[in-house]
C-alpha cells in the first residue's frame, strides 16, 4: 500500500487507506467482517459509502496497536484516525 503521508488527507482517504490495511491481513479482515456484519461482496460494493468508511475507522479505533500500525504504515500521525472518524457520519460529539 502506498503511504498516505498527508496530514491534511480527507477523512475518506484515511478510511480507504485503513480498509486497505485491514484487508491486507486475512485474520483482521475476517474479524472486521464479523464485527460489522458485512459479507465480502457487500464490502466490495459499499466500500466507498461514508457509513462503511465510518465503520472501518470505528473498528480500527478499538485497538491502539492497530491504530499505531496503520498510521506507521501510512505515514500519518496517531491522532489522524480519530480526526478522520470525527469527520464522518455518526461520530460522537467531542465534548473535550
mmCIF file of C-alpha atoms in Angstrom:
data_model
loop_
_atom_site.group_PDB
_atom_site.id
_atom_site.type_symbol
_atom_site.label_atom_id
_atom_site.label_comp_id
_atom_site.label_asym_id
_atom_site.label_seq_id
_atom_site.Cartn_x
_atom_site.Cartn_y
_atom_site.Cartn_z
ATOM 1 C CA UNK A 1 0.000 0.000 0.000
ATOM 2 C CA UNK A 2 1.326 3.424 -0.803
ATOM 3 C CA UNK A 3 1.756 5.818 2.058
ATOM 4 C CA UNK A 4 -0.885 8.469 2.518
ATOM 5 C CA UNK A 5 1.666 10.849 4.069
ATOM 6 C CA UNK A 6 -0.626 13.862 4.115
ATOM 7 C CA UNK A 7 -1.812 15.073 7.482
ATOM 8 C CA UNK A 8 -4.419 17.027 5.523
ATOM 9 C CA UNK A 9 -5.727 13.903 3.774
ATOM 10 C CA UNK A 10 -9.509 13.783 3.783
ATOM 11 C CA UNK A 11 -11.394 11.512 6.141
ATOM 12 C CA UNK A 12 -12.468 9.298 3.263
ATOM 13 C CA UNK A 13 -8.866 8.917 2.093
ATOM 14 C CA UNK A 14 -7.752 7.911 5.572
ATOM 15 C CA UNK A 15 -10.631 5.435 5.901
ATOM 16 C CA UNK A 16 -9.988 3.878 2.488
ATOM 17 C CA UNK A 17 -6.329 3.525 3.425
ATOM 18 C CA UNK A 18 -7.372 1.879 6.682
ATOM 19 C CA UNK A 19 -9.651 -0.502 4.810
ATOM 20 C CA UNK A 20 -6.774 -1.462 2.535
ATOM 21 C CA UNK A 21 -4.551 -2.008 5.558
ATOM 22 C CA UNK A 22 -7.197 -4.189 7.246
ATOM 23 C CA UNK A 23 -7.772 -6.144 4.019
ATOM 24 C CA UNK A 24 -4.049 -6.888 3.864
ATOM 25 C CA UNK A 25 -4.398 -9.116 6.939
ATOM 26 C CA UNK A 26 -6.804 -12.024 6.360
ATOM 27 C CA UNK A 27 -7.414 -12.606 10.074
ATOM 28 C CA UNK A 28 -8.060 -8.925 10.779
ATOM 29 C CA UNK A 29 -10.340 -8.657 7.750
ATOM 30 C CA UNK A 30 -12.311 -11.661 8.965
ATOM 31 C CA UNK A 31 -12.647 -10.027 12.391
ATOM 32 C CA UNK A 32 -13.822 -6.775 10.790
ATOM 33 C CA UNK A 33 -16.374 -8.560 8.616
ATOM 34 C CA UNK A 34 -17.663 -10.478 11.624
ATOM 35 C CA UNK A 35 -17.984 -7.377 13.755
ATOM 36 C CA UNK A 36 -19.570 -5.254 11.038
ATOM 37 C CA UNK A 37 -21.973 -7.879 9.752
ATOM 38 C CA UNK A 38 -20.826 -7.203 6.190
ATOM 39 C CA UNK A 39 -20.286 -10.000 3.727
ATOM 40 C CA UNK A 40 -17.197 -9.703 1.492
ATOM 41 C CA UNK A 41 -19.334 -8.903 -1.558
ATOM 42 C CA UNK A 42 -21.188 -6.201 0.413
ATOM 43 C CA UNK A 43 -17.894 -4.673 1.464
ATOM 44 C CA UNK A 44 -16.631 -4.599 -2.126
ATOM 45 C CA UNK A 45 -19.849 -2.988 -3.326
ATOM 46 C CA UNK A 46 -20.208 -0.465 -0.491
ATOM 47 C CA UNK A 47 -16.578 0.305 0.391
ATOM 48 C CA UNK A 48 -16.833 3.964 -0.598
ATOM 49 C CA UNK A 49 -20.007 4.725 1.351
ATOM 50 C CA UNK A 50 -19.486 7.114 4.286
ATOM 51 C CA UNK A 51 -21.232 4.766 6.727
ATOM 52 C CA UNK A 52 -18.965 1.858 5.803
ATOM 53 C CA UNK A 53 -15.881 4.058 5.992
ATOM 54 C CA UNK A 54 -17.009 5.201 9.440
ATOM 55 C CA UNK A 55 -17.385 1.549 10.480
ATOM 56 C CA UNK A 56 -13.833 0.865 9.266
ATOM 57 C CA UNK A 57 -12.455 3.643 11.447
ATOM 58 C CA UNK A 58 -14.632 2.650 14.420
ATOM 59 C CA UNK A 59 -13.202 -0.852 14.135
ATOM 60 C CA UNK A 60 -9.625 0.373 13.847
ATOM 61 C CA UNK A 61 -10.073 2.578 16.907
ATOM 62 C CA UNK A 62 -10.945 -0.485 19.007
ATOM 63 C CA UNK A 63 -7.246 -1.320 19.385
ATOM 64 C CA UNK A 64 -4.422 1.165 19.879
ATOM 65 C CA UNK A 65 -1.972 -1.323 18.363
ATOM 66 C CA UNK A 66 -3.989 -1.340 15.133
ATOM 67 C CA UNK A 67 -4.081 2.465 15.038
ATOM 68 C CA UNK A 68 -0.333 2.654 15.566
ATOM 69 C CA UNK A 69 0.444 0.001 12.962
ATOM 70 C CA UNK A 70 -1.857 1.570 10.367
ATOM 71 C CA UNK A 71 -0.613 5.100 10.977
ATOM 72 C CA UNK A 72 3.011 3.959 10.839
ATOM 73 C CA UNK A 73 2.365 2.208 7.529
ATOM 74 C CA UNK A 74 0.503 5.219 6.105
ATOM 75 C CA UNK A 75 2.848 7.893 7.426
ATOM 76 C CA UNK A 76 0.118 9.531 9.500
ATOM 77 C CA UNK A 77 0.096 10.973 12.992
ATOM 78 C CA UNK A 78 -1.607 8.711 15.516
ATOM 79 C CA UNK A 79 -4.431 11.183 16.115
ATOM 80 C CA UNK A 80 -5.361 11.288 12.417
ATOM 81 C CA UNK A 81 -7.639 8.230 12.618
ATOM 82 C CA UNK A 82 -9.691 9.814 15.398
ATOM 83 C CA UNK A 83 -9.860 13.102 13.486
ATOM 84 C CA UNK A 84 -10.968 11.316 10.328
ATOM 85 C CA UNK A 85 -13.632 9.416 12.258
ATOM 86 C CA UNK A 86 -14.976 12.659 13.693
ATOM 87 C CA UNK A 87 -15.480 13.971 10.151
ATOM 88 C CA UNK A 88 -17.631 11.033 9.018
ATOM 89 C CA UNK A 89 -21.334 10.384 9.734
ATOM 90 C CA UNK A 90 -22.368 9.120 13.144
ATOM 91 C CA UNK A 91 -19.388 10.434 15.089
ATOM 92 C CA UNK A 92 -19.940 11.111 18.751
ATOM 93 C CA UNK A 93 -19.583 14.783 19.685
ATOM 94 C CA UNK A 94 -16.189 15.825 21.011
ATOM 95 C CA UNK A 95 -17.041 17.412 24.336
ATOM 96 C CA UNK A 96 -13.412 17.770 25.296
#
